[in-house]
mmCIF file with all atom_site columns, C-alpha atoms and ligand atoms in Angstrom:
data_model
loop_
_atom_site.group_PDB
_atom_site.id
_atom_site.type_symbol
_atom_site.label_atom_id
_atom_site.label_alt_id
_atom_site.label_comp_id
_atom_site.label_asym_id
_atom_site.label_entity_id
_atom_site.label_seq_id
_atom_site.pdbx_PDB_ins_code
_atom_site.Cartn_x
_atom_site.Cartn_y
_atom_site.Cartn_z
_atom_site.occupancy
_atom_site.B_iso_or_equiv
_atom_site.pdbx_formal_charge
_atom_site.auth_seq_id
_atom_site.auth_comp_id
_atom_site.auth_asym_id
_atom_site.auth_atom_id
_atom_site.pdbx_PDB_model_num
ATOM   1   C CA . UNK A 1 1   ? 138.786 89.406  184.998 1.00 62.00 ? 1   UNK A CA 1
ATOM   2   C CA . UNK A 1 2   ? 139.625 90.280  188.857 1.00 71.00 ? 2   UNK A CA 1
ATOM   3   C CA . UNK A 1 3   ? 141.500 92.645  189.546 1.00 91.00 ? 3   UNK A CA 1
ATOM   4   C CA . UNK A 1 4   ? 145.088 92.862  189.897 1.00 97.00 ? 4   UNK A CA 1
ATOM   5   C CA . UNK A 1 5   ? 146.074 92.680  193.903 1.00 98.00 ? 5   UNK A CA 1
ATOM   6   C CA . UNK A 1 6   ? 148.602 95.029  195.570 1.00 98.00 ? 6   UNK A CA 1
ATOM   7   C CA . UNK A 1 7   ? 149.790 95.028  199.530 1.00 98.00 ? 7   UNK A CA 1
ATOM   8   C CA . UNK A 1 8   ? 150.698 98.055  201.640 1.00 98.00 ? 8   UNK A CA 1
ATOM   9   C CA . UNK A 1 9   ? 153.076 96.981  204.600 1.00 98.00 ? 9   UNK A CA 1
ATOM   10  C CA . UNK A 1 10  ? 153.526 99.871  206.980 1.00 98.00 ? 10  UNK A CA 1
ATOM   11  C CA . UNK A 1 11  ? 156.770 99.297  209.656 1.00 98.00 ? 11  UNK A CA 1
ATOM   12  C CA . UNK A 1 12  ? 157.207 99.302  212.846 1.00 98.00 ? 12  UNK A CA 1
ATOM   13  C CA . UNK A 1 13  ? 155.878 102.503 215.009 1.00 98.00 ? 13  UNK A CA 1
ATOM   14  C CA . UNK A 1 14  ? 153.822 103.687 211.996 1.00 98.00 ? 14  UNK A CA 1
ATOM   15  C CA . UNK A 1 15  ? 150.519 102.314 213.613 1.00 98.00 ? 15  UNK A CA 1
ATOM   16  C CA . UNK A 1 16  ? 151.038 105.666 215.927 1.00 97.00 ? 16  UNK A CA 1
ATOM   17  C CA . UNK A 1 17  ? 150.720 108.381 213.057 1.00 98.00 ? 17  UNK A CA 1
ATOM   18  C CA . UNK A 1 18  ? 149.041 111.030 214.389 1.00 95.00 ? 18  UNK A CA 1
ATOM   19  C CA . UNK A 1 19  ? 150.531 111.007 217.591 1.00 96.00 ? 19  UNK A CA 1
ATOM   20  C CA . UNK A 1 20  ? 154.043 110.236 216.466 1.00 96.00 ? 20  UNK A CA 1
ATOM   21  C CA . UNK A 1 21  ? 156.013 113.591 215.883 1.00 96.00 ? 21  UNK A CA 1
ATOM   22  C CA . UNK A 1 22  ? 153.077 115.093 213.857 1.00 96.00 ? 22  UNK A CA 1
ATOM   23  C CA . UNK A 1 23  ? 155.913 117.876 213.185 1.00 95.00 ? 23  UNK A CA 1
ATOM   24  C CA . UNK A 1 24  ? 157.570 115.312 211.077 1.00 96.00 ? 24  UNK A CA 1
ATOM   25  C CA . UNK A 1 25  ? 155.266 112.298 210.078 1.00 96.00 ? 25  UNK A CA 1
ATOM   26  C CA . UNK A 1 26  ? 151.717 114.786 209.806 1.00 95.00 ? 26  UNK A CA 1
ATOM   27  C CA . UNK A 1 27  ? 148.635 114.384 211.574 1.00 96.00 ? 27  UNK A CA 1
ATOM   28  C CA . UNK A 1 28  ? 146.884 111.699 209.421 1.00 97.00 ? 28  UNK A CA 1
ATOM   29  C CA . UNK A 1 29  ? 146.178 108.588 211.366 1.00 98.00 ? 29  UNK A CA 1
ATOM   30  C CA . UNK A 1 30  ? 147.370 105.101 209.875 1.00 98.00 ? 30  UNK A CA 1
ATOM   31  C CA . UNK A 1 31  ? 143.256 104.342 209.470 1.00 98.00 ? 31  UNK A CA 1
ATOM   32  C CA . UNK A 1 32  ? 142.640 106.981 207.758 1.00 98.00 ? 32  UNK A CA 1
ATOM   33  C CA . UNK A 1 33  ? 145.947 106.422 205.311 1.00 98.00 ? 33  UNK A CA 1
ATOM   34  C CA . UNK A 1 34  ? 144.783 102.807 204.686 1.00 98.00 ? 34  UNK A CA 1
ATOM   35  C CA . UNK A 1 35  ? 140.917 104.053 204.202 1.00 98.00 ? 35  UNK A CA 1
ATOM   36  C CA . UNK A 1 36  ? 142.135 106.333 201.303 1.00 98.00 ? 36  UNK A CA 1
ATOM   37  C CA . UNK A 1 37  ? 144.335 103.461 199.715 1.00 98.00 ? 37  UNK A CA 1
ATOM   38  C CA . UNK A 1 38  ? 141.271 101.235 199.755 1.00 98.00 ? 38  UNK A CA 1
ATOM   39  C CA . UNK A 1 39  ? 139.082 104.023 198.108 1.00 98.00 ? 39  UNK A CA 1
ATOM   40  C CA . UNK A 1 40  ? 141.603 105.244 195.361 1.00 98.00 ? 40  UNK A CA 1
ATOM   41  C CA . UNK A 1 41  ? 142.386 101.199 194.425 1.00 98.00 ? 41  UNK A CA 1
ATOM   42  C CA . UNK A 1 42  ? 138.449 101.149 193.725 1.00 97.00 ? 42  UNK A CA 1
ATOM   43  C CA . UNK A 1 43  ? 139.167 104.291 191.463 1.00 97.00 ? 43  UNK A CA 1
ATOM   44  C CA . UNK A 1 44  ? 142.484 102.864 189.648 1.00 97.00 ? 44  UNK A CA 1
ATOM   45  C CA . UNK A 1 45  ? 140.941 99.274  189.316 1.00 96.00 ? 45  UNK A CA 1
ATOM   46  C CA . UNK A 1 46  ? 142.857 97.407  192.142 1.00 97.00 ? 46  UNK A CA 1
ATOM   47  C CA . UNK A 1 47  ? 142.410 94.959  195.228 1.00 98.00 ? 47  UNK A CA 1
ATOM   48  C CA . UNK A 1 48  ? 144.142 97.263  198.130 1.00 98.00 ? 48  UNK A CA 1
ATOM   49  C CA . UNK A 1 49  ? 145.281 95.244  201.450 1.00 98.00 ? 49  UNK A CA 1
ATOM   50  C CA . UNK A 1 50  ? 147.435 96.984  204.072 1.00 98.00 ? 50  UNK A CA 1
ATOM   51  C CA . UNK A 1 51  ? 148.975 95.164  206.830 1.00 98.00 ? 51  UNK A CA 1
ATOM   52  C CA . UNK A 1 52  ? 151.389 96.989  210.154 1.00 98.00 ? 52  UNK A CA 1
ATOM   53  C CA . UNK A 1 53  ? 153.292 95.346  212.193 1.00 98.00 ? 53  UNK A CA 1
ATOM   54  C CA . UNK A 1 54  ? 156.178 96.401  214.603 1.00 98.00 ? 54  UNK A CA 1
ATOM   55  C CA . UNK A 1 55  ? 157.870 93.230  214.339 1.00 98.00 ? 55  UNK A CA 1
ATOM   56  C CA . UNK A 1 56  ? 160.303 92.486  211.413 1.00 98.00 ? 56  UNK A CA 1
ATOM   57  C CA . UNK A 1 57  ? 159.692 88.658  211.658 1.00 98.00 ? 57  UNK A CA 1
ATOM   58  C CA . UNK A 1 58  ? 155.832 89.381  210.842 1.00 98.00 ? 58  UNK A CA 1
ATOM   59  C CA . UNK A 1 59  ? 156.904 92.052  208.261 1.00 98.00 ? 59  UNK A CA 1
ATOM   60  C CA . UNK A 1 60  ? 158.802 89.042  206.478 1.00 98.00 ? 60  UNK A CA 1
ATOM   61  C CA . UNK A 1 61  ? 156.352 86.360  206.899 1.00 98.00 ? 61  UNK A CA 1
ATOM   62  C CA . UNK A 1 62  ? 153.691 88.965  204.991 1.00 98.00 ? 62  UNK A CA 1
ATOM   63  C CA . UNK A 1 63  ? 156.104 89.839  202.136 1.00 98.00 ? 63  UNK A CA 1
ATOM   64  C CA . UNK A 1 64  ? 156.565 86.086  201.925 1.00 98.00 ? 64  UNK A CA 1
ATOM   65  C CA . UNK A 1 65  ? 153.011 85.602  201.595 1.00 97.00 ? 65  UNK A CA 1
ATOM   66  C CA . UNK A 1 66  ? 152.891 88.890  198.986 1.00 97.00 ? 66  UNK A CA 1
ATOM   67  C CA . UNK A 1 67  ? 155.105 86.680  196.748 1.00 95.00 ? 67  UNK A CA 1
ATOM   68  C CA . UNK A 1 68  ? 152.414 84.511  196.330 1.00 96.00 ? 68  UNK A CA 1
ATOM   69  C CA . UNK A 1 69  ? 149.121 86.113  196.724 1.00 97.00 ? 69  UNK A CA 1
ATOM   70  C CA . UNK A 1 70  ? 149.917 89.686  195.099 1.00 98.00 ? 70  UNK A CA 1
ATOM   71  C CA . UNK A 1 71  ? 150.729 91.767  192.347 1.00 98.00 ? 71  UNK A CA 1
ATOM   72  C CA . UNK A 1 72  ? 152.723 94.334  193.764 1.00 98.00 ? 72  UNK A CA 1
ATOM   73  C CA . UNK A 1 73  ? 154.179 95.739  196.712 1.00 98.00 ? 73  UNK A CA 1
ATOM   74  C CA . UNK A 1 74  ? 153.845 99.496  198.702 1.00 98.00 ? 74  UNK A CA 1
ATOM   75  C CA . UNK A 1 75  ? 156.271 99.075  201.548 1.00 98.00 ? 75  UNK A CA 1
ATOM   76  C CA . UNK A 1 76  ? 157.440 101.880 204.157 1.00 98.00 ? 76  UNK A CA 1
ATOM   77  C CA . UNK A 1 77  ? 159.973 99.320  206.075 1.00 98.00 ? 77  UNK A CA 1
ATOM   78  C CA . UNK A 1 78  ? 159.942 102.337 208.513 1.00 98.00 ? 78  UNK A CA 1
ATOM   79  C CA . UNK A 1 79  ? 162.847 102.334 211.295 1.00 98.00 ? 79  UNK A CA 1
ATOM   80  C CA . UNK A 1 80  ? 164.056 98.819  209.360 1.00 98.00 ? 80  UNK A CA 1
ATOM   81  C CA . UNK A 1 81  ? 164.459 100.385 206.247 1.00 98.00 ? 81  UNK A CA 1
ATOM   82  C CA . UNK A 1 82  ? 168.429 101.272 208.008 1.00 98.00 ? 82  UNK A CA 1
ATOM   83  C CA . UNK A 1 83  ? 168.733 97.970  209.171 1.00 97.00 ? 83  UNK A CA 1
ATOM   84  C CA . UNK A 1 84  ? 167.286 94.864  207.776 1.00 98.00 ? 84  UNK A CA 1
ATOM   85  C CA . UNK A 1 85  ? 169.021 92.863  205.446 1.00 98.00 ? 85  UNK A CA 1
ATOM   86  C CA . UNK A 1 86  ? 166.374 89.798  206.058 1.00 98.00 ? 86  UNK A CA 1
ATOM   87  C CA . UNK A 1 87  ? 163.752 92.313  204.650 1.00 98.00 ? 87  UNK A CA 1
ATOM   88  C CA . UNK A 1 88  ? 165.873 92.865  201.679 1.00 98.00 ? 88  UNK A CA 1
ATOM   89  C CA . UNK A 1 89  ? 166.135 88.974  201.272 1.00 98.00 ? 89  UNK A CA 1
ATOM   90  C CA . UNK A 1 90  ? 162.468 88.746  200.990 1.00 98.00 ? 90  UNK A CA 1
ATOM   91  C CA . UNK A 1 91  ? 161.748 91.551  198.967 1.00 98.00 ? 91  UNK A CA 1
ATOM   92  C CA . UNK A 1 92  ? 163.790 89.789  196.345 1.00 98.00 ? 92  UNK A CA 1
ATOM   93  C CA . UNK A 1 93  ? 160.922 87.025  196.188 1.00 97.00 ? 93  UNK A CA 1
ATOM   94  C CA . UNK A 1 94  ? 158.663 89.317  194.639 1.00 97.00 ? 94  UNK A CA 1
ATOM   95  C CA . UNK A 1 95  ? 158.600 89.069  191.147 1.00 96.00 ? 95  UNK A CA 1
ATOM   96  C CA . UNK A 1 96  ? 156.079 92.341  190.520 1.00 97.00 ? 96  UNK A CA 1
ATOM   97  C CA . UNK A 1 97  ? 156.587 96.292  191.346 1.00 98.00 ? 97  UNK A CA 1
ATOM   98  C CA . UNK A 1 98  ? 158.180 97.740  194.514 1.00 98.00 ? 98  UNK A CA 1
ATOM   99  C CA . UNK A 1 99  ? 157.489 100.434 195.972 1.00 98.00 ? 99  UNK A CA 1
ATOM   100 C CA . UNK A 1 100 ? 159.504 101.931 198.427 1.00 98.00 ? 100 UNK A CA 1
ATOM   101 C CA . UNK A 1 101 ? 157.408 105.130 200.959 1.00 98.00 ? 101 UNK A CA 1
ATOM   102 C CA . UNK A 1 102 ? 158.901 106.819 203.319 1.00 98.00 ? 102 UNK A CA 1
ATOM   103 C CA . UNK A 1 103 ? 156.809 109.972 205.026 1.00 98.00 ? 103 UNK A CA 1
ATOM   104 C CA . UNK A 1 104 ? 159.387 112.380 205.506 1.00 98.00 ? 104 UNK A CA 1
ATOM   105 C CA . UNK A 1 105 ? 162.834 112.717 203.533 1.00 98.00 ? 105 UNK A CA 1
ATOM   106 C CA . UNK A 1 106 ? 165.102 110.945 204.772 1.00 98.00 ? 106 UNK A CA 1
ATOM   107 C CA . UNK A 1 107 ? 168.297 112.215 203.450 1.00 97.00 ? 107 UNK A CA 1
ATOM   108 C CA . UNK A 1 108 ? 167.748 115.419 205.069 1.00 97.00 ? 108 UNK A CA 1
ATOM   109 C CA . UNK A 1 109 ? 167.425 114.149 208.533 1.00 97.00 ? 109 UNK A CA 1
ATOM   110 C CA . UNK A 1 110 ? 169.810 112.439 210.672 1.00 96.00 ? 110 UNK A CA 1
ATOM   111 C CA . UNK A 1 111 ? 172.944 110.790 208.994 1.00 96.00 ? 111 UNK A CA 1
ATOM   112 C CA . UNK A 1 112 ? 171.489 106.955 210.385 1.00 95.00 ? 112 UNK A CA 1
ATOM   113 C CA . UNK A 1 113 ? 168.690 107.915 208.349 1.00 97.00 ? 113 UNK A CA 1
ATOM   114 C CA . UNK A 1 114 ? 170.496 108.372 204.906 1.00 97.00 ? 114 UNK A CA 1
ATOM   115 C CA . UNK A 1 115 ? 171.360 104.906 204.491 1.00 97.00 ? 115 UNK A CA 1
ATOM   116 C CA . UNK A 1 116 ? 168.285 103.074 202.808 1.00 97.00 ? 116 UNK A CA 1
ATOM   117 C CA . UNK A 1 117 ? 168.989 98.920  202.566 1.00 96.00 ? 117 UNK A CA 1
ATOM   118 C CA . UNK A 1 118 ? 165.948 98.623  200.729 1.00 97.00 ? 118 UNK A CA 1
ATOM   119 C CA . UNK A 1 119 ? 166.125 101.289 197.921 1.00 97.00 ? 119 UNK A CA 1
ATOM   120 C CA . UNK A 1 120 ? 168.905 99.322  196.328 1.00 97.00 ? 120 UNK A CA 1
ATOM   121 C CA . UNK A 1 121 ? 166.036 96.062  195.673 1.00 97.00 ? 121 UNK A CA 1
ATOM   122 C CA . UNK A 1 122 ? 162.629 98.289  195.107 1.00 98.00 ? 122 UNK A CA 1
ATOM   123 C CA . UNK A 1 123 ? 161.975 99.521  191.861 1.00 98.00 ? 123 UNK A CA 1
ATOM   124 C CA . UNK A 1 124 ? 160.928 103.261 193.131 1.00 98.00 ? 124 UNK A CA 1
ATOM   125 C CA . UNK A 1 125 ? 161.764 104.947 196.009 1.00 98.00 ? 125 UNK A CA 1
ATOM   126 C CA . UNK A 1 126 ? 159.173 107.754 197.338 1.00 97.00 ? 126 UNK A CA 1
ATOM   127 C CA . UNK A 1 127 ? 159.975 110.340 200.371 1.00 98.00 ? 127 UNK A CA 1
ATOM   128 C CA . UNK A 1 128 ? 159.375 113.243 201.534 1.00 98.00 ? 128 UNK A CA 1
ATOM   129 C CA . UNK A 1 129 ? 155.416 113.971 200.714 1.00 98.00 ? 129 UNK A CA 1
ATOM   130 C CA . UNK A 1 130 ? 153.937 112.702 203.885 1.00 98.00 ? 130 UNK A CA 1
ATOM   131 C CA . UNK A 1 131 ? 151.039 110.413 203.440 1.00 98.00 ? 131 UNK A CA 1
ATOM   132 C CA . UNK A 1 132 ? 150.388 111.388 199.993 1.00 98.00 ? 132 UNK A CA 1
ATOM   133 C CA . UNK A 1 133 ? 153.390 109.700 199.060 1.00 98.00 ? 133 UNK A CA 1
ATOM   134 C CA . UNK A 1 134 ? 151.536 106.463 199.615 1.00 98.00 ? 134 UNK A CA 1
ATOM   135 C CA . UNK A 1 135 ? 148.848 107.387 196.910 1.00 98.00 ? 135 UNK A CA 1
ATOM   136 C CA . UNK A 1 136 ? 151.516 108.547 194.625 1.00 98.00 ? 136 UNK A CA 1
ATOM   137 C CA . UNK A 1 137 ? 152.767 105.123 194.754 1.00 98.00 ? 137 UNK A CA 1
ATOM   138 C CA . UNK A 1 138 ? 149.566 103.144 194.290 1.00 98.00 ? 138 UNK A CA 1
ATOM   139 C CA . UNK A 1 139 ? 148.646 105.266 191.154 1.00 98.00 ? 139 UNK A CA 1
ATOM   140 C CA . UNK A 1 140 ? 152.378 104.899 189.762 1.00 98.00 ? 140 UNK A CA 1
ATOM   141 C CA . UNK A 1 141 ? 151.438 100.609 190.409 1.00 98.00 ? 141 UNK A CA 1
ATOM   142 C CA . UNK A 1 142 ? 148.438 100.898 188.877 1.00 98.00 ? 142 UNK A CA 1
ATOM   143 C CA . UNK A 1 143 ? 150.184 102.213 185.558 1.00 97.00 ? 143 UNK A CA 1
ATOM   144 C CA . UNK A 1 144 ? 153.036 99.634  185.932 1.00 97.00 ? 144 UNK A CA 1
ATOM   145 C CA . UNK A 1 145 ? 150.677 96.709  186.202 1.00 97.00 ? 145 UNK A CA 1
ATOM   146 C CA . UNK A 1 146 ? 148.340 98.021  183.236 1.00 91.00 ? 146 UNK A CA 1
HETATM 147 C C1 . DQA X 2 .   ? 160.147 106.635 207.973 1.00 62.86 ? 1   DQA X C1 1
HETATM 148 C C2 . DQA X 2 .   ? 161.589 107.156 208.153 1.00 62.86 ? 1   DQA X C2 1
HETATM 149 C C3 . DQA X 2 .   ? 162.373 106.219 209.041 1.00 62.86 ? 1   DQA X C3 1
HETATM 150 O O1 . DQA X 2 .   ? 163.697 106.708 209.212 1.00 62.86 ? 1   DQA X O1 1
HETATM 151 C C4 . DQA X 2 .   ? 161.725 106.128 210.412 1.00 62.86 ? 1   DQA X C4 1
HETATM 152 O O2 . DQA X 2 .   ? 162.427 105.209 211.231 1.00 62.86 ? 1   DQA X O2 1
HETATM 153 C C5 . DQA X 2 .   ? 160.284 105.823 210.349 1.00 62.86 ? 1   DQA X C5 1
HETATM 154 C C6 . DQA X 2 .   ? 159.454 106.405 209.303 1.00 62.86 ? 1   DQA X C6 1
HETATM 155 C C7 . DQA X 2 .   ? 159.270 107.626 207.167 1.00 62.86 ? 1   DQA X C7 1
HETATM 156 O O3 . DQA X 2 .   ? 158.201 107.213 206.746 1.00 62.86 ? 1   DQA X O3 1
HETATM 157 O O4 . DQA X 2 .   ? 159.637 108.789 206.999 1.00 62.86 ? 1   DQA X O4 1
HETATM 158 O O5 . DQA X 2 .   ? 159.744 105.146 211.228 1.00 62.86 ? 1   DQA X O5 1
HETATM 159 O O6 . DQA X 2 .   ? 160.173 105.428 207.241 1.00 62.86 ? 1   DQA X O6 1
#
């Protein structure tokens, strides 16, 4: 049987980790982050793709494409996560697991910050354990799509 298939969209600015305020977002670059997915899907028994993009059109286009093509969905919607309600119109297409990563906390940074538009259509929200946050969510997948 193949295995099941699950997408990692990283937002815009995230394909600078490592430079980006390493005080806030950690030192790990987005590579390495998307290296690590790919090795732990072997472990867990699924098909990892990650895509970045700093533009919300090609963020929308991808999830569009994830309704058809995967089984579930790692998204950090980044600096859109405040924003965009046509991201939250596309998430909606997905009929599998949502998974909603954000880096740092947000709710204990700045007030623009505490509003998530997306948290209210995933079905998890994860924050505040920098890049490990991303394999928390791929193993917490993996068990949802068993
Ligand atoms: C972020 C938090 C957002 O507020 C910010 O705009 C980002 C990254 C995080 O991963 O902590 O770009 O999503």
């Amino acid at each position: 049987m193949a295995s099941k298939k699950v997408l990692v969209i990283h937002g815009p600015n995230l394909n600078m980790l490592g430079k980006r305020e390493p005080e806030i977002y950690g030192t790990t670059r987005l590579d390495d982050i998307n290296k690590r997915l790919a090795e732990l899907g072997k472990k867990v028994g699924l098909t990892v793709d990650t895509f970045q993009s700093n533009h919300e059109g090609a963020i929308i286009d991808k999830i569009q494409e994830a309704s058809q093509k995967y089984d579930g969905l790692i998204i950090n919607p980044a600096a859109y996560t405040h924003t965009s309600i046509a991201i939250i119109d596309s998430l909606l297409l997905l009929k599998g697991p949502v998974i909603e990563v954000h880096l740092s906390n947000i709710y204990r940074r700045e007030p623009f910050r505490h509003k998530s538009m997306v948290a209210g259509v995933a079905t998890a929200t994860l924050g505040g354990f920098g890049h490990h946050g991303y394999y928390m969510a791929l193993e917490a997948i993996a068990r949802m799509l068993k």
